[in-house]
Amino acid sequence: MSQTIVVKIGTSSLTQVKTGHLALSTLATLVETLTHLRQKGKQVVLVSSGAVGVGCDRLGLSERPRTITLKQAVAAVGQGRLMRVYDDLFTCLNQPIAQVLLTRGDLIQRSGYVNAYNTFQQLLKLGVIPIVNENDTVAVDELKFGDNDTLSALVASLVEADWLFLLTDVDQLYSADPRDNPNAQPIDLVTHIEQLQDLQVQTGDSRSGWGTGGMITKIEAARIATSSGVRTVITEGKSPQNLEKILDGATIGTHFAAQARPVNARKHWIANVLIPMGKLYLDPGAVRAIGQQGKSLLAAGITQIEGEFQAQDSVKICDLGGREIARGLVNYNSAELQKIKGYRSEKIPEVLGYAGAETVIHRDNLVIYNDPDR
């Protein structure tokens, strides 16, 4: 079975730092590399930033837009020009491409998630390289991925990729920012994300002024991807030819080891795609019941509620110390939960005045962190 590879390239790699113009030599090398991977039988998806940067260049803007409306307008200008460049370069090598624009709203509905999966699978079967970007022109803050690192991780999970490459403006992850600290130590392999806390890894924002993400967004992307069974690599975007070397076994960049691929795609959707609308705090007994005994969450174990949400919304589930231990889809809205928290299930009809679900979150809609189904 052919390998599926998702490559995300950031604005800092696609553009020249001082001018914001497209770095055409990098783009050309990237296109050649991805086409060669296709010719070798790999299935390839490219998640490309750069629409806003290209739009700024086209409109003569000297800095990235600060308001959402201006950003959306500039992205509309830049997206077409960016795709024109990609199409010209890939056409020179007879490699067909497709544009795929997504918002988180497209994936939040389960039917939309399945439709996106089917579209990607058909494109890959046709030998096409999908080029994915967030649909900045219509996305609203509440339904934004936030950055293309997160988008690429969710796409890698969606297409059941083997590899996710995050191409950025540093060659790998370090214990501190090597541009500021000459004693920063390179990190070659991360077996578990929690390992980075022990190493006291420092993260920062994009330095180029044109990108939106920093190393912290890439680490979060690695968490999402690796929890879906996708090996993830952070490496330098100005050297796209390194992709083939890494696939051939070279130790370049920082590798994040893939965890066991989830057997339950629905639970991955709950844990990583849906946006949590509130928080539930549980007593120690409830934490044990859902975490160690695999039980559903009952109202009796809830001590505190934060946020306003509706039934079937996603919520974070925390222990009394505030540590997130799970996520799930609630059977009650926040107003109802405020009334029934702490009560045993048989008391719920008496408290609410009508019959409700016996569970606040059924175990089938509950994702426990460190759960093999996650």
Coordinates of C-alpha atoms in Angstrom, one line a residue:
M1 CA 0.0 0.0 0.0
S2 CA 1.4 3.4 -1.0
Q3 CA 2.4 5.9 1.7
T4 CA 0.4 9.1 2.2
I5 CA 2.4 12.2 3.0
V6 CA 1.1 15.6 4.1
V7 CA 3.5 18.5 3.7
K8 CA 2.8 21.9 5.3
I9 CA 4.9 24.9 4.2
G10 CA 4.7 28.2 6.1
T11 CA 4.7 31.7 4.9
S12 CA 8.2 32.3 6.3
S13 CA 9.5 29.6 3.9
L14 CA 7.4 30.7 0.9
T15 CA 8.4 34.3 1.0
Q16 CA 11.5 36.5 1.3
V17 CA 11.8 37.9 4.8
K18 CA 12.7 41.5 3.9
T19 CA 10.3 42.0 1.0
G20 CA 7.5 39.5 1.4
H21 CA 7.9 38.5 -2.3
L22 CA 7.5 34.8 -3.1
A23 CA 10.7 32.8 -2.8
L24 CA 10.4 31.3 -6.2
S25 CA 13.5 29.1 -5.9
T26 CA 12.1 27.4 -2.8
L27 CA 8.7 27.0 -4.5
A28 CA 10.2 25.4 -7.5
T29 CA 12.3 23.0 -5.4
L30 CA 9.2 22.1 -3.4
V31 CA 7.2 21.4 -6.5
E32 CA 10.0 19.2 -8.0
T33 CA 10.3 17.3 -4.8
L34 CA 6.6 16.6 -4.4
T35 CA 6.2 15.6 -8.0
H36 CA 9.1 13.2 -7.7
L37 CA 7.4 11.7 -4.6
R38 CA 4.3 11.2 -6.7
Q39 CA 6.3 9.5 -9.4
K40 CA 7.7 7.1 -6.8
G41 CA 4.1 6.1 -5.9
K42 CA 3.5 8.3 -2.8
Q43 CA 0.2 10.0 -2.2
V44 CA 0.9 13.6 -1.5
V45 CA -1.1 16.5 0.0
L46 CA 0.3 20.0 0.3
V47 CA -1.0 22.4 2.9
S48 CA 0.2 25.8 1.8
S49 CA 0.2 29.1 3.6
G50 CA 1.0 32.3 1.8
A51 CA -2.3 33.7 0.4
V52 CA -2.2 36.7 2.8
G53 CA 1.5 37.3 2.2
V54 CA 1.0 37.2 -1.6
G55 CA -2.0 39.5 -1.3
C56 CA 0.0 42.0 0.7
D57 CA 2.8 41.9 -1.9
R58 CA 0.2 42.4 -4.7
L59 CA -1.4 45.3 -2.9
G60 CA 1.8 46.9 -1.8
L61 CA 1.1 46.5 1.9
S62 CA 4.2 46.6 4.2
E63 CA 2.8 44.6 7.1
R64 CA 0.3 41.8 7.7
P65 CA -3.3 42.9 8.1
R66 CA -4.5 43.3 11.7
T67 CA -8.2 43.2 11.2
I68 CA -10.1 40.1 10.2
T69 CA -12.0 41.9 7.4
L70 CA -8.8 43.3 5.8
K71 CA -7.1 39.9 6.2
Q72 CA -10.0 38.2 4.4
A73 CA -9.9 40.8 1.6
V74 CA -6.1 40.4 1.2
A75 CA -6.4 36.6 1.2
A76 CA -9.0 36.8 -1.6
V77 CA -6.4 38.8 -3.7
G78 CA -3.5 36.5 -2.8
Q79 CA -5.1 33.0 -3.0
G80 CA -5.7 33.1 -6.8
R81 CA -2.2 34.4 -7.5
L82 CA -0.6 31.8 -5.3
M83 CA -2.5 29.0 -7.0
R84 CA -1.6 30.4 -10.4
V85 CA 2.1 30.1 -9.4
Y86 CA 1.6 26.5 -8.2
D87 CA -0.3 25.6 -11.3
D88 CA 2.3 27.0 -13.6
L89 CA 5.1 25.1 -11.8
F90 CA 3.3 21.8 -11.5
T91 CA 2.1 22.0 -15.1
C92 CA 5.7 22.2 -16.2
L93 CA 6.1 18.7 -14.7
N94 CA 2.7 17.4 -15.9
Q95 CA 1.5 17.0 -12.4
P96 CA -2.2 17.7 -11.9
I97 CA -3.2 19.7 -8.7
A98 CA -6.5 20.7 -7.0
Q99 CA -7.3 23.5 -4.7
V100 CA -9.1 22.6 -1.5
L101 CA -10.2 25.4 0.8
L102 CA -11.5 24.5 4.2
T103 CA -12.9 26.1 7.4
R104 CA -13.2 24.3 10.7
G105 CA -17.0 24.5 10.2
D106 CA -16.6 22.2 7.2
L107 CA -15.3 19.5 9.5
I108 CA -17.3 20.1 12.7
Q109 CA -20.4 18.5 11.2
R110 CA -19.8 14.8 11.0
S111 CA -21.3 14.6 7.5
G112 CA -18.9 17.4 6.4
Y113 CA -15.9 15.5 7.8
V114 CA -16.9 12.3 5.9
N115 CA -17.5 14.3 2.7
A116 CA -14.1 15.9 3.0
Y117 CA -12.5 12.4 3.5
N118 CA -14.2 11.0 0.4
T119 CA -13.1 14.0 -1.7
F120 CA -9.5 13.7 -0.6
Q121 CA -9.5 9.9 -1.3
Q122 CA -10.8 10.4 -4.8
L123 CA -8.3 13.1 -5.6
L124 CA -5.4 10.9 -4.4
K125 CA -6.7 7.9 -6.4
L126 CA -6.6 10.1 -9.5
G127 CA -3.0 10.9 -8.9
V128 CA -3.7 14.6 -8.0
I129 CA -1.8 16.6 -5.4
P130 CA -4.5 18.5 -3.4
I131 CA -3.2 22.0 -2.3
V132 CA -5.0 22.9 0.9
N133 CA -5.5 26.2 2.7
E134 CA -7.9 27.7 5.2
N135 CA -10.7 29.5 3.5
D136 CA -9.7 32.9 5.0
T137 CA -12.2 34.8 2.9
V138 CA -15.3 33.3 4.7
A139 CA -13.9 31.9 7.9
V140 CA -15.0 33.6 11.2
D141 CA -12.9 33.6 14.4
E142 CA -15.1 31.0 16.1
L143 CA -14.6 28.5 13.2
K144 CA -11.0 29.1 12.3
F145 CA -8.3 26.5 12.6
G146 CA -6.1 29.4 13.9
D147 CA -3.1 28.4 11.8
N148 CA -2.1 26.1 9.0
D149 CA -0.1 23.9 11.4
T150 CA -3.3 22.8 13.1
L151 CA -5.0 22.5 9.7
S152 CA -2.3 20.3 8.4
A153 CA -2.5 18.0 11.4
L154 CA -6.2 17.6 11.0
V155 CA -5.8 17.0 7.3
A156 CA -3.1 14.4 8.0
S157 CA -5.5 12.6 10.4
L158 CA -8.4 12.9 8.0
V159 CA -6.5 11.3 5.1
E160 CA -4.9 8.7 7.4
A161 CA -1.4 9.9 6.4
D162 CA 1.8 8.1 7.3
W163 CA 3.9 11.3 7.5
L164 CA 3.3 14.9 8.3
F165 CA 6.1 17.3 7.5
L166 CA 6.0 20.8 9.0
L167 CA 8.4 23.0 6.9
T168 CA 9.4 26.1 8.9
D169 CA 12.1 28.7 9.3
V170 CA 14.3 26.6 11.6
D171 CA 16.0 23.3 10.9
Q172 CA 14.6 21.5 13.9
L173 CA 13.3 21.9 17.5
Y174 CA 15.7 23.2 20.1
S175 CA 15.7 23.4 23.9
A176 CA 15.7 27.2 23.5
D177 CA 15.6 29.6 20.5
P178 CA 19.0 29.2 18.8
R179 CA 18.8 32.7 17.4
D180 CA 18.9 34.1 21.0
N181 CA 20.7 31.3 22.9
P182 CA 24.0 29.8 21.6
N183 CA 23.7 27.0 24.2
A184 CA 20.4 25.8 22.7
Q185 CA 20.4 22.0 22.3
P186 CA 18.9 20.3 19.2
I187 CA 16.2 17.7 19.8
D188 CA 16.2 14.9 17.3
L189 CA 13.4 12.6 18.5
V190 CA 10.3 13.2 20.7
T191 CA 8.7 9.9 21.7
H192 CA 5.9 11.6 23.7
I193 CA 4.8 15.3 23.7
E194 CA 5.1 15.4 27.5
Q195 CA 8.9 14.9 27.1
L196 CA 9.1 18.5 25.9
Q197 CA 8.0 19.7 29.3
D198 CA 10.8 17.8 31.0
L199 CA 13.3 19.3 28.5
Q200 CA 11.9 22.8 29.3
V201 CA 11.6 23.5 25.6
Q202 CA 10.9 27.2 24.9
T203 CA 8.5 28.2 22.1
G204 CA 8.0 31.5 20.4
D205 CA 6.1 33.3 17.7
S206 CA 6.9 33.6 14.0
R207 CA 9.9 35.9 13.5
S208 CA 9.3 36.8 9.9
G209 CA 6.4 39.1 10.5
W210 CA 4.4 37.4 7.7
G211 CA 3.4 34.1 9.4
T212 CA 0.9 33.5 12.1
G213 CA 2.4 30.5 14.0
G214 CA 5.3 29.8 16.2
M215 CA 6.9 26.6 17.4
I216 CA 4.1 26.2 20.0
T217 CA 1.6 25.7 17.2
K218 CA 3.8 23.1 15.5
I219 CA 4.1 21.2 18.8
E220 CA 0.3 21.2 19.1
A221 CA 0.0 20.0 15.5
A222 CA 2.5 17.2 16.3
R223 CA 0.3 16.2 19.3
I224 CA -2.8 16.0 17.1
A225 CA -1.1 14.2 14.3
T226 CA 0.9 11.7 16.4
S227 CA -2.2 10.8 18.4
S228 CA -3.7 9.8 15.1
G229 CA -0.8 7.5 14.2
V230 CA 1.0 10.0 11.9
R231 CA 4.8 10.4 12.3
T232 CA 5.6 14.1 12.3
V233 CA 8.7 16.0 11.4
I234 CA 9.7 19.6 11.9
T235 CA 12.4 20.6 9.4
E236 CA 13.7 23.6 7.4
G237 CA 11.4 24.9 4.7
K238 CA 14.1 26.4 2.6
S239 CA 15.4 22.9 1.8
P240 CA 12.4 20.9 0.6
Q241 CA 14.7 18.3 -1.0
N242 CA 15.3 17.1 2.5
L243 CA 11.9 15.4 2.4
E244 CA 13.2 12.6 0.3
K245 CA 16.3 12.2 2.4
I246 CA 14.2 11.9 5.5
L247 CA 11.9 9.3 3.9
D248 CA 15.0 7.4 2.9
G249 CA 16.1 7.3 6.6
A250 CA 18.3 10.4 7.1
T251 CA 18.1 11.9 10.6
I252 CA 17.2 15.5 9.6
G253 CA 14.9 17.7 11.7
T254 CA 13.0 16.8 14.8
H255 CA 10.9 13.6 14.6
F256 CA 7.8 13.0 16.7
A257 CA 7.0 9.3 17.0
A258 CA 3.6 8.2 16.0
Q259 CA 1.3 6.8 18.6
A260 CA -0.9 3.8 18.0
R261 CA -3.4 4.8 15.3
P262 CA -6.9 5.2 16.8
V263 CA -9.4 2.5 16.0
N264 CA -12.2 5.0 16.5
A265 CA -12.3 7.9 14.1
R266 CA -15.3 9.4 15.8
K267 CA -13.4 9.8 19.0
H268 CA -10.6 11.5 17.2
W269 CA -13.1 13.9 15.7
I270 CA -14.5 14.7 19.1
A271 CA -11.0 15.2 20.7
N272 CA -9.3 17.2 18.0
V273 CA -11.8 18.7 15.4
L274 CA -14.7 20.0 17.5
I275 CA -14.2 23.3 19.4
P276 CA -14.9 22.8 23.2
M277 CA -17.6 25.3 24.3
G278 CA -17.3 24.9 28.0
K279 CA -15.7 23.0 30.9
L280 CA -16.9 20.5 33.5
Y281 CA -14.9 19.9 36.7
L282 CA -15.2 16.5 38.3
D283 CA -14.6 15.2 41.8
P284 CA -12.0 12.4 42.3
G285 CA -14.5 9.6 42.2
A286 CA -15.9 10.7 38.8
V287 CA -12.3 11.1 37.5
R288 CA -11.6 7.5 38.4
A289 CA -14.9 6.2 37.1
I290 CA -14.5 7.6 33.6
G291 CA -10.7 7.3 33.4
Q292 CA -10.0 3.9 35.0
Q293 CA -13.3 2.1 34.9
G294 CA -14.5 3.2 31.4
K295 CA -17.8 4.5 32.7
S296 CA -20.1 7.2 31.4
L297 CA -20.1 10.6 33.1
L298 CA -23.0 11.1 35.5
A299 CA -24.2 14.4 37.0
A300 CA -23.3 13.3 40.5
G301 CA -19.6 13.7 39.9
I302 CA -19.7 17.2 38.5
T303 CA -18.7 20.0 40.9
Q304 CA -18.4 23.1 38.7
I305 CA -19.4 24.2 35.2
E306 CA -17.9 27.0 33.0
G307 CA -19.2 28.4 29.7
E308 CA -22.5 28.4 27.9
F309 CA -23.2 25.4 25.6
Q310 CA -26.0 23.4 24.1
A311 CA -26.7 19.7 24.2
Q312 CA -24.4 17.8 21.9
D313 CA -21.7 20.5 22.1
S314 CA -18.1 19.4 22.9
V315 CA -16.8 20.3 26.4
K316 CA -13.5 19.9 28.2
I317 CA -13.5 17.7 31.3
C318 CA -11.1 18.6 34.1
D319 CA -10.2 17.4 37.5
L320 CA -10.4 19.7 40.5
G321 CA -6.9 21.0 39.8
G322 CA -8.0 22.2 36.4
R323 CA -6.0 19.6 34.4
E324 CA -7.9 18.5 31.3
I325 CA -8.5 14.8 31.4
A326 CA -11.1 14.2 28.7
R327 CA -13.4 15.7 26.1
G328 CA -17.0 14.7 25.2
L329 CA -20.4 15.5 23.8
V330 CA -22.9 16.6 26.5
N331 CA -26.5 15.5 26.7
Y332 CA -27.6 18.6 28.5
N333 CA -27.1 22.4 28.0
S334 CA -25.2 24.5 30.5
A335 CA -28.3 25.8 32.2
E336 CA -29.6 22.3 32.8
L337 CA -26.3 21.1 34.1
Q338 CA -26.0 24.0 36.5
K339 CA -29.3 22.7 38.1
I340 CA -28.5 18.9 38.1
K341 CA -24.7 18.9 38.9
G342 CA -24.0 16.9 42.0
Y343 CA -27.4 15.0 41.9
R344 CA -27.8 11.3 41.3
S345 CA -29.4 10.3 38.0
E346 CA -32.7 9.2 39.5
K347 CA -33.2 12.7 40.9
I348 CA -32.8 14.5 37.5
P349 CA -36.5 14.4 36.5
E350 CA -37.5 15.8 39.9
V351 CA -34.9 18.7 39.7
L352 CA -35.6 19.6 36.0
G353 CA -39.3 18.8 36.0
Y354 CA -39.0 16.5 33.1
A355 CA -37.1 13.3 32.2
G356 CA -33.7 13.6 30.8
A357 CA -30.8 11.4 29.8
E358 CA -29.4 9.2 32.5
T359 CA -25.8 10.2 31.6
V360 CA -24.3 13.7 31.1
I361 CA -21.8 12.2 28.6
H362 CA -22.2 8.6 27.4
R363 CA -18.9 6.7 27.2
D364 CA -19.3 6.3 23.4
N365 CA -19.0 10.1 23.2
L366 CA -16.2 10.4 25.7
V367 CA -12.5 10.7 24.9
I368 CA -10.2 10.0 27.8
Y369 CA -6.6 11.3 27.4
N370 CA -4.2 8.5 27.1
D371 CA -7.1 6.3 26.0
P372 CA -6.0 4.0 23.1
D373 CA -9.2 5.0 21.2
R374 CA -8.3 8.7 21.3

